[in-house]
Every structure is written in C-alpha cells, then in structure tokens.
Amino acid sequence: MKKLAIIGAQWGDEGKGKIVNYFSGDYDYIIRFSGGANAGHTIYYNGKKFVNHLLPSISPGTDSKGVLSKGMALDLGQVIKELETMEADFAGISSRFCIDEEAFLVLPYHKEEDAILETLRKNPIGTTKKGMGPSFADKVSRENIRVCDLYDEEALAERLDTIIHLKSAIYGERLAIDAKAVQDEIVGQFKKLREMGVQFTSAAALHEELESKKVLFEGAQGIMLDVDSGTYPYVTSSQTTAHGAFTMDMTLTDEDTVMGVVKAYTTRVGEGEFPTELPEEEGAVLRELGGEFGATTGRNRRVGWLDLPQLRYAIRKSKVNALVITKGDVLSHYDEIKVCVAYELNGKEVPMPFIANDFQHAKPIYKTLPGWSDAFDLNFLKYMTFIEKELGVDVQYVSYGPKTEEMLSKKDYILEVHA
Ligand code: IMP
Ligand code: MG
C-alpha cells in the first residue's frame, strides 16, 4: 500500500498539523516517529482548536489509529493531559492510540536538566525546555528508561538507582532527584494510560497489520532541525526527516509520497543560522500578519523570505517528492515579494550548500516577484509555478487559511484562480 509522509521542509511550524488533519481521514494509521512535546500541532476538529504536542493527529470521525513510535521521547504525563482533553469531546478515543514499548521516556528530571543546561550554556540553543536534549542524550549514552521497563517495577527501581547515581555525581547540588518519586510518578502514569485504554505495542507486533493498511507518517519539526542533517548545533535532538519511518521497521520508496510542507515564507524559533531572516522592524510586520508565535512556547518566531537553496537542500535530505504550500495568503499585504534563488558562498554563486555548516556563511541572492492581492490572485499562482520550476518538485496542494477545508489540490486551485 502506498504510504504518505508529511514532513516540515523548513525549520518547523510550516503548518504540518493542519495538512496531516486534511489527509488523516483517508488513512488507517497515523504514526508520529520523532521528537516529543517540543512539537506543537494545531488542528481543528469540528471547528474547535486543539494543540497537541505528542498525540498523532488522527481523525476523530474515523476508526483510524495513532502510533507513538520509538523514534519519539515520551513525557507520559503530557500524553495523559492531551488524551483527557480529547476524551472530553471524543469519549473513548484513548483506545485508538498505541504507544511503542521501545520508546524512550522524558523523565521529570530531563525537563529540569534541559533548563539547567540552557542557563549554563555560553551560547544557549533556545530549546523548548521539554527535556528533548537530555532524554535523547541519555538514550545514546545508555542511561535512559524505555516504556517496556515499566512492566517490572523491581528491575525499574534498580535501573533508576543506577542512572540517578550517575546523574547525582555529575550534577551535584544543581539537580536533586528523588528516585522513589520518579518511580511512583512514571509507574502511576503507565497504569493510568492502561486504564484509559491506550494500547502498548511494538513495531514488530504491528508489522503485518501495517503492510495491508494505509499508513501516514506525521513529521514533527522540520528537516533543517534534524540532528544529523540540520543546522547543527542549533537543531533538535532527533531525526526529523522521512527516514524516521525506519522506527516502525519500514522504508519509504519512490512509490511512496514524501510531502514537504513549505510555508510561503520562512520562520525559525530559537537560535541558529537563518540566511533570509528579515531585520527586526520588517520582520515584526510579517510576524503579526502570519501570527508567528510559537504554539509550544509562545515565543516570537523569527521571520524571513522564502529560501530556495535551503529547500533544495531539504528536498535532497528527505527525498521530498511533493510539495504543499501554506500561508501564501499571509503575503497578500505586499506589493513585491522577494525569494532567495541562490547563495553567495566563499565568493561563488551556488544553488544549494552540500553541508549544513555552509548555511552559516551563506549570503542570499534575491529575485523580486510581483505581489498578490489575495490567495487566488494569478500572481500567487505564478509564484508557486516559479518555485516548482526552481525546485523540480510539483506543488500538489495549496493551503490558504488555518481551517482544514481551506485547502485545494493544485488542479482545483488553478480552476478557482481562472474562475
Ligand atoms: P528542543 O527540540 O526543545 O531541544 O529545541 C531545539 C531547537 O529546535 C530550538 O531552536 C527550538 O526552538 C526548535 N524546535 C523544537 N521543536 C520545534 C517545533 O516544533 N517547531 C519549531 N521549532 C522547534
Ligand atoms: Mg509547531
């Protein structure tokens, strides 16, 4: 069965939540495969706004299931909070979520560590303080707990003791951890989730079932925040490209669709390179127009023009073979629109950098295009056609407002423009 992955093609906040929401009704399984509560997916169900951080964006009106795969770092308390909010409107929906027993946890002290490290850093990253860095760091340094460790409380106590012994030696008085309190908290959360009807499973257990079902991979963050491919060290701590399908023992082939979600301009939250960033005064105007404030932290997003070299790079890194353009309506305010078409790097003009470090030194070369009066103005269609030609990937859908129904396939969109 053909699979669909929906991935942010910039630095996150491209509007993925809404795009997943648009398609999710047609899929049996919606799988989140990376990140954790650092993500913020704003979605509308029956016209009501929900901001989920961990739950996959399943469609309540169907019987589709949501999987939280082992590529994620899970704060179980946050999972419970989101489920409770959903339950108030959609009773029984918890039983449609499956948690991979091999997923690592975000423990209460990981969030504290995240905050401590940010204050200790000479150059803070501007993290969301949701414990991502410390949880994933503990995973690779072999000091974390997985969901499957919660079944055996005796072994868990021993394991926590070993881990906390090391943490205390490292942090000293900076971080006081009560092992018993941690144990009680996570065991309690695990029990509560089971009572709520959440299913606990694994990639291996689901494998056969998934082979015959329609599967949608829901990305979090954006390709430029990927720990391996993004603008390191100003990245998140997990893989954000479509290759994260491997966390379900699956691979995506050319038959499948890797849909890159592209905002008609660029935004970034937190620190790090951003070649097309607008100076603060100009940026403030676009920030207001686009409502560019973080869904998770409420922080001001940095804003800038569309960056084609960045997108070429992202398309390569995640094998993107279809595009969705969002928020073109926001730019209606402008007489002229700038697009970065190439970079000047070491005195040479290049279409895209080969390694992420080059973004630090990239000087954008702009082309100016005429603006549009609304999202159905011919000039906006021309803007998208220009992007398609430059990137060599088709725009398949156009999103022109926050509501799920404010979206058309490119073909239907063209008919509207000429109507
Ligand atoms: P962390 O993921 O909290 O460690 O944050 C690392 C960097 O990724 C920071 O610059 C965050 O602002 C950014 N980041 C993390 N999650 C998101 C997201 O969902 N959207 C946009 N930026 C994000
Ligand atoms: Mg977001």
CSV table of C-alpha atoms and ligand atoms in Angstrom, one decimal:
chain,number,residue,atom,x,y,z
A,1,MET,CA,0.0,0.0,0.0
A,2,LYS,CA,1.3,3.5,-0.9
A,3,LYS,CA,2.5,5.4,2.2
A,4,LEU,CA,2.4,9.1,2.8
A,5,ALA,CA,4.9,11.0,4.9
A,6,ILE,CA,4.2,14.7,5.8
A,7,ILE,CA,7.4,16.5,6.7
A,8,GLY,CA,8.3,20.1,7.5
A,9,ALA,CA,10.7,21.3,4.8
A,10,GLN,CA,12.0,24.3,6.7
A,11,TRP,CA,12.7,24.9,10.5
A,12,GLY,CA,9.3,23.7,11.7
A,13,ASP,CA,6.0,25.5,12.0
A,14,GLU,CA,5.1,25.1,8.3
A,15,GLY,CA,1.6,24.1,9.2
A,16,LYS,CA,2.0,20.3,9.2
A,17,GLY,CA,-0.7,19.7,11.8
A,18,LYS,CA,-3.4,21.1,9.5
A,19,ILE,CA,-2.1,19.2,6.5
A,20,VAL,CA,-2.0,15.9,8.4
A,21,ASN,CA,-5.5,16.7,9.6
A,22,TYR,CA,-6.6,17.2,6.0
A,23,PHE,CA,-5.4,13.8,4.9
A,24,SER,CA,-5.8,11.7,8.1
A,25,GLY,CA,-9.4,10.7,7.4
A,26,ASP,CA,-8.2,8.6,4.5
A,27,TYR,CA,-5.5,6.7,6.5
A,28,ASP,CA,-5.8,3.7,8.9
A,29,TYR,CA,-2.6,4.5,10.9
A,30,ILE,CA,-1.1,7.9,11.7
A,31,ILE,CA,2.4,7.5,13.0
A,32,ARG,CA,4.5,10.1,14.9
A,33,PHE,CA,8.1,9.0,14.6
A,34,SER,CA,10.3,11.7,16.1
A,35,GLY,CA,10.6,14.4,18.7
A,36,GLY,CA,8.3,14.8,21.6
A,37,ALA,CA,6.4,17.6,23.4
A,38,ASN,CA,8.6,20.1,21.8
A,39,ALA,CA,6.3,19.9,18.8
A,40,GLY,CA,3.0,21.8,18.7
A,41,HIS,CA,0.5,20.6,16.1
A,42,THR,CA,-2.5,23.0,15.9
A,43,ILE,CA,-5.5,21.2,14.5
A,44,TYR,CA,-9.3,21.8,14.3
A,45,TYR,CA,-11.8,19.0,15.0
A,46,ASN,CA,-15.4,20.0,14.3
A,47,GLY,CA,-14.3,23.7,14.2
A,48,LYS,CA,-12.7,23.5,17.7
A,49,LYS,CA,-9.0,24.2,18.1
A,50,PHE,CA,-6.7,21.6,19.7
A,51,VAL,CA,-3.0,22.0,20.2
A,52,ASN,CA,-1.4,18.6,20.6
A,53,HIS,CA,2.3,18.0,21.3
A,54,LEU,CA,2.6,14.3,21.4
A,55,LEU,CA,-0.6,12.7,20.1
A,56,PRO,CA,-0.6,11.8,16.4
A,57,SER,CA,-3.3,13.8,14.5
A,58,ILE,CA,-5.8,11.1,13.9
A,59,SER,CA,-9.2,12.0,12.6
A,60,PRO,CA,-11.8,11.5,15.3
A,61,GLY,CA,-14.6,10.8,12.8
A,62,THR,CA,-13.0,7.5,11.5
A,63,ASP,CA,-11.6,4.5,13.3
A,64,SER,CA,-8.0,5.2,12.4
A,65,LYS,CA,-5.3,4.6,14.9
A,66,GLY,CA,-2.4,6.8,16.1
A,67,VAL,CA,1.0,5.3,16.9
A,68,LEU,CA,3.7,6.9,19.0
A,69,SER,CA,6.8,5.2,17.7
A,70,LYS,CA,10.1,4.5,19.3
A,71,GLY,CA,11.6,7.5,17.5
A,72,MET,CA,9.8,9.7,20.0
A,73,ALA,CA,10.8,10.7,23.5
A,74,LEU,CA,7.6,10.5,25.6
A,75,ASP,CA,6.5,12.5,28.6
A,76,LEU,CA,3.7,10.2,29.8
A,77,GLY,CA,2.1,12.9,31.9
A,78,GLN,CA,1.8,15.1,28.8
A,79,VAL,CA,0.2,12.1,26.9
A,80,ILE,CA,-2.4,11.8,29.7
A,81,LYS,CA,-3.2,15.5,29.6
A,82,GLU,CA,-3.7,15.5,25.8
A,83,LEU,CA,-5.8,12.4,26.0
A,84,GLU,CA,-8.0,13.9,28.7
A,85,THR,CA,-8.6,17.0,26.6
A,86,MET,CA,-9.5,14.8,23.6
A,87,GLU,CA,-11.7,12.5,25.7
A,88,ALA,CA,-13.9,15.5,26.8
A,89,ASP,CA,-15.0,15.8,23.1
A,90,PHE,CA,-14.5,12.3,21.8
A,91,ALA,CA,-15.2,9.7,24.5
A,92,GLY,CA,-13.2,6.5,24.1
A,93,ILE,CA,-10.7,8.0,21.7
A,94,SER,CA,-7.7,6.9,24.0
A,95,SER,CA,-8.1,3.3,22.9
A,96,ARG,CA,-7.2,4.4,19.4
A,97,PHE,CA,-3.7,5.3,20.4
A,98,CYS,CA,-0.8,2.8,20.5
A,99,ILE,CA,2.5,3.5,22.3
A,100,ASP,CA,5.6,1.7,21.2
A,101,GLU,CA,7.0,-0.2,24.2
A,102,GLU,CA,10.5,0.6,22.8
A,103,ALA,CA,10.0,4.4,23.1
A,104,PHE,CA,12.3,6.2,25.5
A,105,LEU,CA,10.8,8.4,28.2
A,106,VAL,CA,11.2,12.0,29.1
A,107,LEU,CA,11.6,11.7,32.9
A,108,PRO,CA,10.7,14.6,35.2
A,109,TYR,CA,14.3,15.5,35.7
A,110,HIS,CA,15.0,15.7,32.0
A,111,LYS,CA,13.0,18.9,31.8
A,112,GLU,CA,14.9,20.3,34.7
A,113,GLU,CA,18.2,19.3,33.1
A,114,ASP,CA,17.1,21.0,29.8
A,115,ALA,CA,16.6,24.3,31.7
A,116,ILE,CA,19.8,23.9,33.7
A,117,LEU,CA,21.9,23.2,30.6
A,118,GLU,CA,20.4,26.2,28.8
A,119,THR,CA,21.4,28.5,31.7
A,120,LEU,CA,24.9,27.0,31.8
A,121,ARG,CA,25.5,27.2,28.0
A,122,LYS,CA,27.6,30.1,26.9
A,123,ASN,CA,25.5,30.2,23.7
A,124,PRO,CA,22.0,28.9,24.5
A,125,ILE,CA,20.2,26.9,21.8
A,126,GLY,CA,16.8,28.3,22.7
A,127,THR,CA,15.3,24.9,23.4
A,128,THR,CA,11.6,24.4,24.2
A,129,LYS,CA,12.7,23.1,27.6
A,130,LYS,CA,10.6,19.9,27.1
A,131,GLY,CA,13.5,17.7,28.0
A,132,MET,CA,14.4,16.6,24.4
A,133,GLY,CA,18.1,17.1,24.6
A,134,PRO,CA,18.6,15.3,27.9
A,135,SER,CA,16.3,12.4,27.1
A,136,PHE,CA,17.9,11.7,23.7
A,137,ALA,CA,21.3,12.2,25.2
A,138,ASP,CA,20.6,9.7,27.9
A,139,LYS,CA,19.3,7.3,25.2
A,140,VAL,CA,22.5,7.3,23.3
A,141,SER,CA,24.7,7.4,26.4
A,142,ARG,CA,22.7,4.4,27.6
A,143,GLU,CA,21.2,6.0,30.7
A,144,ASN,CA,17.5,6.2,29.8
A,145,ILE,CA,14.3,4.3,30.6
A,146,ARG,CA,12.0,2.8,28.0
A,147,VAL,CA,8.3,2.2,28.2
A,148,CYS,CA,8.9,-1.6,28.4
A,149,ASP,CA,11.0,-1.1,31.5
A,150,LEU,CA,7.8,-0.1,33.3
A,151,TYR,CA,6.4,-3.6,33.4
A,152,ASP,CA,8.9,-4.8,36.0
A,153,GLU,CA,8.9,-2.5,39.0
A,154,GLU,CA,11.7,-4.2,40.8
A,155,ALA,CA,14.0,-4.0,37.9
A,156,LEU,CA,12.9,-0.5,37.2
A,157,ALA,CA,13.9,0.6,40.7
A,158,GLU,CA,17.3,-0.9,40.3
A,159,ARG,CA,17.8,0.7,36.9
A,160,LEU,CA,16.7,4.1,38.2
A,161,ASP,CA,19.0,3.9,41.1
A,162,THR,CA,22.0,3.2,38.8
A,163,ILE,CA,21.0,6.1,36.5
A,164,ILE,CA,20.4,8.6,39.3
A,165,HIS,CA,23.6,7.6,41.0
A,166,LEU,CA,25.5,8.9,37.9
A,167,LYS,CA,23.3,12.0,37.5
A,168,SER,CA,23.9,13.0,41.1
A,169,ALA,CA,27.7,12.6,40.6
A,170,ILE,CA,27.5,14.8,37.6
A,171,TYR,CA,25.1,17.5,38.7
A,172,GLY,CA,25.7,17.5,42.5
A,173,GLU,CA,23.5,20.0,44.2
A,174,ARG,CA,22.4,21.5,40.9
A,175,LEU,CA,19.8,18.8,40.4
A,176,ALA,CA,18.1,16.9,43.3
A,177,ILE,CA,16.4,13.8,42.1
A,178,ASP,CA,14.2,11.7,44.3
A,179,ALA,CA,14.3,8.2,42.8
A,180,LYS,CA,11.3,6.9,44.6
A,181,ALA,CA,9.2,10.0,43.5
A,182,VAL,CA,10.3,9.4,39.9
A,183,GLN,CA,9.4,5.7,40.0
A,184,ASP,CA,6.0,6.4,41.6
A,185,GLU,CA,5.2,9.1,39.0
A,186,ILE,CA,6.0,7.1,35.9
A,187,VAL,CA,4.6,3.8,37.2
A,188,GLY,CA,1.4,5.7,38.1
A,189,GLN,CA,1.2,7.3,34.6
A,190,PHE,CA,1.7,3.9,32.9
A,191,LYS,CA,-1.1,2.5,35.0
A,192,LYS,CA,-3.4,5.4,34.2
A,193,LEU,CA,-2.7,5.1,30.5
A,194,ARG,CA,-3.6,1.4,30.5
A,195,GLU,CA,-6.8,2.2,32.4
A,196,MET,CA,-7.7,4.8,29.8
A,197,GLY,CA,-7.4,2.1,27.2
A,198,VAL,CA,-4.2,3.1,25.5
A,199,GLN,CA,-2.6,0.1,23.7
A,200,PHE,CA,1.1,-0.8,24.2
A,201,THR,CA,2.7,-2.4,21.2
A,202,SER,CA,5.9,-2.5,19.1
A,203,ALA,CA,7.0,-2.2,15.5
A,204,ALA,CA,7.4,-5.9,15.3
A,205,ALA,CA,3.9,-6.6,16.6
A,206,LEU,CA,2.3,-4.1,14.2
A,207,HIS,CA,4.3,-5.0,11.2
A,208,GLU,CA,2.0,-7.4,9.4
A,209,GLU,CA,-1.1,-5.3,10.1
A,210,LEU,CA,0.7,-2.2,8.7
A,211,GLU,CA,1.6,-4.0,5.5
A,212,SER,CA,-2.0,-4.1,4.5
A,213,LYS,CA,-3.1,-0.8,5.8
A,214,LYS,CA,-2.9,2.8,4.7
A,215,VAL,CA,-0.1,4.5,6.7
A,216,LEU,CA,0.6,8.2,7.2
A,217,PHE,CA,3.8,9.3,8.8
A,218,GLU,CA,3.3,12.6,10.6
A,219,GLY,CA,6.6,14.5,10.9
A,220,ALA,CA,7.5,16.9,13.7
A,221,GLN,CA,9.7,20.0,13.5
A,222,GLY,CA,11.4,20.5,10.1
A,223,ILE,CA,14.2,19.0,8.1
A,224,MET,CA,16.5,21.9,9.0
A,225,LEU,CA,16.2,21.0,12.7
A,226,ASP,CA,17.2,17.3,12.1
A,227,VAL,CA,20.1,16.3,14.4
A,228,ASP,CA,22.1,14.8,11.5
A,229,SER,CA,21.1,17.0,8.5
A,230,GLY,CA,20.1,20.3,10.1
A,231,THR,CA,21.9,23.4,11.1
A,232,TYR,CA,23.8,21.7,13.9
A,233,PRO,CA,24.2,22.5,16.8
A,234,TYR,CA,21.1,24.7,16.5
A,235,VAL,CA,18.8,21.7,15.9
A,236,THR,CA,16.6,19.4,17.9
A,237,SER,CA,17.8,16.1,19.2
A,238,SER,CA,16.1,13.6,16.9
A,239,GLN,CA,15.7,12.8,13.3
A,240,THR,CA,13.1,14.8,11.6
A,241,THR,CA,13.4,13.6,8.0
A,242,ALA,CA,11.1,11.0,6.5
A,243,HIS,CA,13.8,8.4,7.0
A,244,GLY,CA,12.2,8.1,10.5
A,245,ALA,CA,9.9,5.5,9.0
A,246,PHE,CA,12.6,3.1,10.0
A,247,THR,CA,11.4,3.4,13.6
A,248,MET,CA,8.5,1.2,12.5
A,249,ASP,CA,10.8,-1.2,10.6
A,250,MET,CA,9.6,0.4,7.4
A,251,THR,CA,11.3,2.1,4.5
A,252,LEU,CA,9.8,4.6,2.0
A,253,THR,CA,10.4,4.0,-1.7
A,254,ASP,CA,9.9,6.2,-4.7
A,255,GLU,CA,6.4,4.7,-4.9
A,256,ASP,CA,5.5,6.5,-1.7
A,257,THR,CA,4.9,10.2,-1.2
A,258,VAL,CA,7.2,12.3,0.9
A,259,MET,CA,5.3,15.5,1.1
A,260,GLY,CA,7.3,18.5,2.1
A,261,VAL,CA,5.3,21.2,3.7
A,262,VAL,CA,6.6,24.6,2.7
A,263,LYS,CA,5.4,27.9,4.2
A,264,ALA,CA,5.4,30.7,1.5
A,265,TYR,CA,8.0,32.5,3.6
A,266,THR,CA,10.4,31.2,6.3
A,267,THR,CA,10.3,31.1,10.1
A,268,ARG,CA,12.5,29.8,12.8
A,269,VAL,CA,12.2,29.7,16.6
A,270,GLY,CA,15.2,29.7,18.8
A,271,GLU,CA,18.8,30.4,17.9
A,272,GLY,CA,20.9,29.5,14.8
A,273,GLU,CA,21.6,30.5,11.2
A,274,PHE,CA,18.8,31.8,9.1
A,275,PRO,CA,20.1,33.3,5.8
A,276,THR,CA,16.9,35.1,4.7
A,277,GLU,CA,15.9,36.5,8.1
A,278,LEU,CA,14.4,40.0,7.9
A,279,PRO,CA,15.6,42.8,10.0
A,280,GLU,CA,13.5,43.2,13.2
A,281,GLU,CA,11.3,46.1,12.0
A,282,GLU,CA,10.3,44.4,8.8
A,283,GLY,CA,10.1,41.1,10.5
A,284,ALA,CA,7.7,42.4,13.1
A,285,VAL,CA,5.2,43.2,10.3
A,286,LEU,CA,5.3,39.7,8.8
A,287,ARG,CA,5.2,38.1,12.2
A,288,GLU,CA,2.0,39.9,13.1
A,289,LEU,CA,0.4,39.2,9.6
A,290,GLY,CA,1.2,35.5,9.9
A,291,GLY,CA,0.6,35.1,13.7
A,292,GLU,CA,4.1,33.8,14.0
A,293,PHE,CA,4.2,33.0,17.7
A,294,GLY,CA,5.3,29.6,19.0
A,295,ALA,CA,2.5,27.0,19.5
A,296,THR,CA,4.5,25.3,22.3
A,297,THR,CA,6.4,28.2,24.0
A,298,GLY,CA,4.6,31.3,22.8
A,299,ARG,CA,7.9,32.8,21.7
A,300,ASN,CA,8.2,35.2,18.8
A,301,ARG,CA,9.2,33.4,15.7
A,302,ARG,CA,12.0,34.9,13.6
A,303,VAL,CA,10.7,35.5,10.0
A,304,GLY,CA,12.2,35.9,6.5
A,305,TRP,CA,11.7,35.4,2.8
A,306,LEU,CA,11.4,32.0,1.1
A,307,ASP,CA,14.8,30.4,0.7
A,308,LEU,CA,15.1,28.1,-2.4
A,309,PRO,CA,18.7,26.9,-1.7
A,310,GLN,CA,17.5,25.8,1.8
A,311,LEU,CA,14.6,24.0,0.2
A,312,ARG,CA,16.8,22.3,-2.4
A,313,TYR,CA,18.9,21.0,0.4
A,314,ALA,CA,15.9,19.8,2.5
A,315,ILE,CA,14.4,18.1,-0.5
A,316,ARG,CA,17.6,16.1,-1.0
A,317,LYS,CA,17.9,15.2,2.6
A,318,SER,CA,14.4,13.8,3.0
A,319,LYS,CA,13.7,12.6,-0.6
A,320,VAL,CA,10.8,15.0,-0.8
A,321,ASN,CA,8.7,14.3,-4.0
A,322,ALA,CA,5.7,16.5,-3.5
A,323,LEU,CA,5.1,19.9,-2.0
A,324,VAL,CA,2.3,21.7,-0.2
A,325,ILE,CA,2.5,25.5,0.1
A,326,THR,CA,0.9,27.1,3.1
A,327,LYS,CA,0.2,30.6,4.2
A,328,GLY,CA,0.6,32.3,0.8
A,329,ASP,CA,-2.5,34.4,1.9
A,330,VAL,CA,-0.4,36.0,4.6
A,331,LEU,CA,1.8,37.6,2.0
A,332,SER,CA,-1.1,39.3,0.3
A,333,HIS,CA,-0.1,42.5,2.1
A,334,TYR,CA,3.0,43.1,-0.1
A,335,ASP,CA,3.4,44.8,-3.5
A,336,GLU,CA,6.6,42.9,-4.1
A,337,ILE,CA,7.9,39.6,-2.8
A,338,LYS,CA,11.5,38.6,-2.5
A,339,VAL,CA,12.7,35.0,-3.0
A,340,CYS,CA,16.2,33.8,-2.3
A,341,VAL,CA,17.2,31.9,-5.5
A,342,ALA,CA,20.9,31.2,-4.7
A,343,TYR,CA,23.6,31.8,-2.1
A,344,GLU,CA,26.9,33.5,-2.4
A,345,LEU,CA,29.3,31.2,-0.6
A,346,ASN,CA,33.1,31.9,-0.5
A,347,GLY,CA,32.6,34.4,-3.3
A,348,LYS,CA,30.9,31.9,-5.6
A,349,GLU,CA,27.2,31.7,-6.5
A,350,VAL,CA,25.8,28.2,-5.6
A,351,PRO,CA,22.3,26.8,-5.9
A,352,MET,CA,22.5,25.0,-2.5
A,353,PRO,CA,25.0,24.1,0.1
A,354,PHE,CA,26.3,20.5,0.4
A,355,ILE,CA,26.9,20.5,4.1
A,356,ALA,CA,24.8,22.2,6.7
A,357,ASN,CA,27.7,24.3,8.1
A,358,ASP,CA,27.7,26.3,4.9
A,359,PHE,CA,24.4,27.9,5.9
A,360,GLN,CA,26.4,29.9,8.5
A,361,HIS,CA,28.2,31.8,5.7
A,362,ALA,CA,25.5,31.9,3.0
A,363,LYS,CA,24.6,35.3,1.6
A,364,PRO,CA,21.2,35.2,-0.1
A,365,ILE,CA,20.8,36.3,-3.7
A,366,TYR,CA,17.3,37.6,-4.2
A,367,LYS,CA,14.9,37.8,-7.1
A,368,THR,CA,11.9,40.1,-6.8
A,369,LEU,CA,8.5,39.0,-7.9
A,370,PRO,CA,5.2,40.9,-8.1
A,371,GLY,CA,2.9,40.6,-5.0
A,372,TRP,CA,-0.7,39.4,-5.0
A,373,SER,CA,-3.9,40.8,-3.6
A,374,ASP,CA,-5.3,37.5,-2.2
A,375,ALA,CA,-4.6,33.8,-2.3
A,376,PHE,CA,-6.5,33.4,-5.6
A,377,ASP,CA,-4.6,36.1,-7.5
A,378,LEU,CA,-2.8,34.9,-10.6
A,379,ASN,CA,0.5,36.4,-9.2
A,380,PHE,CA,0.4,33.9,-6.4
A,381,LEU,CA,-0.1,31.0,-8.8
A,382,LYS,CA,2.9,32.4,-10.8
A,383,TYR,CA,5.0,32.5,-7.5
A,384,MET,CA,4.2,28.8,-7.0
A,385,THR,CA,5.0,27.8,-10.5
A,386,PHE,CA,8.3,29.6,-10.2
A,387,ILE,CA,9.0,27.6,-7.0
A,388,GLU,CA,8.1,24.3,-8.7
A,389,LYS,CA,10.4,25.1,-11.6
A,390,GLU,CA,13.3,26.1,-9.4
A,391,LEU,CA,12.9,23.1,-7.1
A,392,GLY,CA,12.0,20.5,-9.6
A,393,VAL,CA,9.2,19.2,-7.4
A,394,ASP,CA,5.5,19.6,-8.0
A,395,VAL,CA,3.2,21.6,-5.7
A,396,GLN,CA,0.3,19.2,-5.2
A,397,TYR,CA,-1.7,21.2,-2.7
A,398,VAL,CA,-2.3,24.8,-1.7
A,399,SER,CA,-3.4,25.8,1.8
A,400,TYR,CA,-4.7,29.3,2.1
A,401,GLY,CA,-6.1,29.6,5.7
A,402,PRO,CA,-6.0,27.9,9.1
A,403,LYS,CA,-9.1,25.8,8.7
A,404,THR,CA,-8.9,22.2,7.4
A,405,GLU,CA,-11.2,22.9,4.5
A,406,GLU,CA,-9.1,26.0,3.4
A,407,MET,CA,-7.0,23.8,1.1
A,408,LEU,CA,-7.2,22.7,-2.5
A,409,SER,CA,-5.3,20.4,-4.8
A,410,LYS,CA,-3.2,22.5,-7.1
A,411,LYS,CA,-5.5,21.5,-10.0
A,412,ASP,CA,-8.6,22.7,-8.3
A,413,TYR,CA,-6.8,25.7,-7.1
A,414,ILE,CA,-5.9,26.6,-10.7
A,415,LEU,CA,-9.6,26.3,-11.7
A,416,GLU,CA,-10.5,28.7,-8.9
A,417,VAL,CA,-7.9,31.2,-10.0
A,418,HIS,CA,-9.3,31.2,-13.5
A,419,ALA,CA,-13.0,31.1,-12.4
B,1,IMP,P1,14.4,21.3,21.5
B,1,IMP,O1,13.8,20.5,20.5
B,1,IMP,O2,13.4,21.7,22.6
B,1,IMP,O3,15.7,20.8,22.1
B,1,IMP,O4,14.9,22.7,20.8
B,1,IMP,C1,15.9,22.8,19.9
B,1,IMP,C2,15.6,23.8,18.8
B,1,IMP,O5,14.5,23.3,18.0
B,1,IMP,C3,15.2,25.1,19.3
B,1,IMP,O6,15.6,26.1,18.4
B,1,IMP,C4,13.7,25.0,19.2
B,1,IMP,O7,13.1,26.3,19.1
B,1,IMP,C5,13.5,24.2,17.9
B,1,IMP,N1,12.2,23.5,17.9
B,1,IMP,C6,11.9,22.4,18.6
B,1,IMP,N2,10.7,21.9,18.3
B,1,IMP,C7,10.2,22.8,17.4
B,1,IMP,C8,8.9,22.9,16.7
B,1,IMP,O8,8.0,22.0,16.8
B,1,IMP,N3,8.8,23.9,15.8
B,1,IMP,C9,9.8,24.8,15.7
B,1,IMP,N4,11.0,24.8,16.3
B,1,IMP,C10,11.2,23.8,17.2
B,2,MG,MG,4.9,23.8,15.6
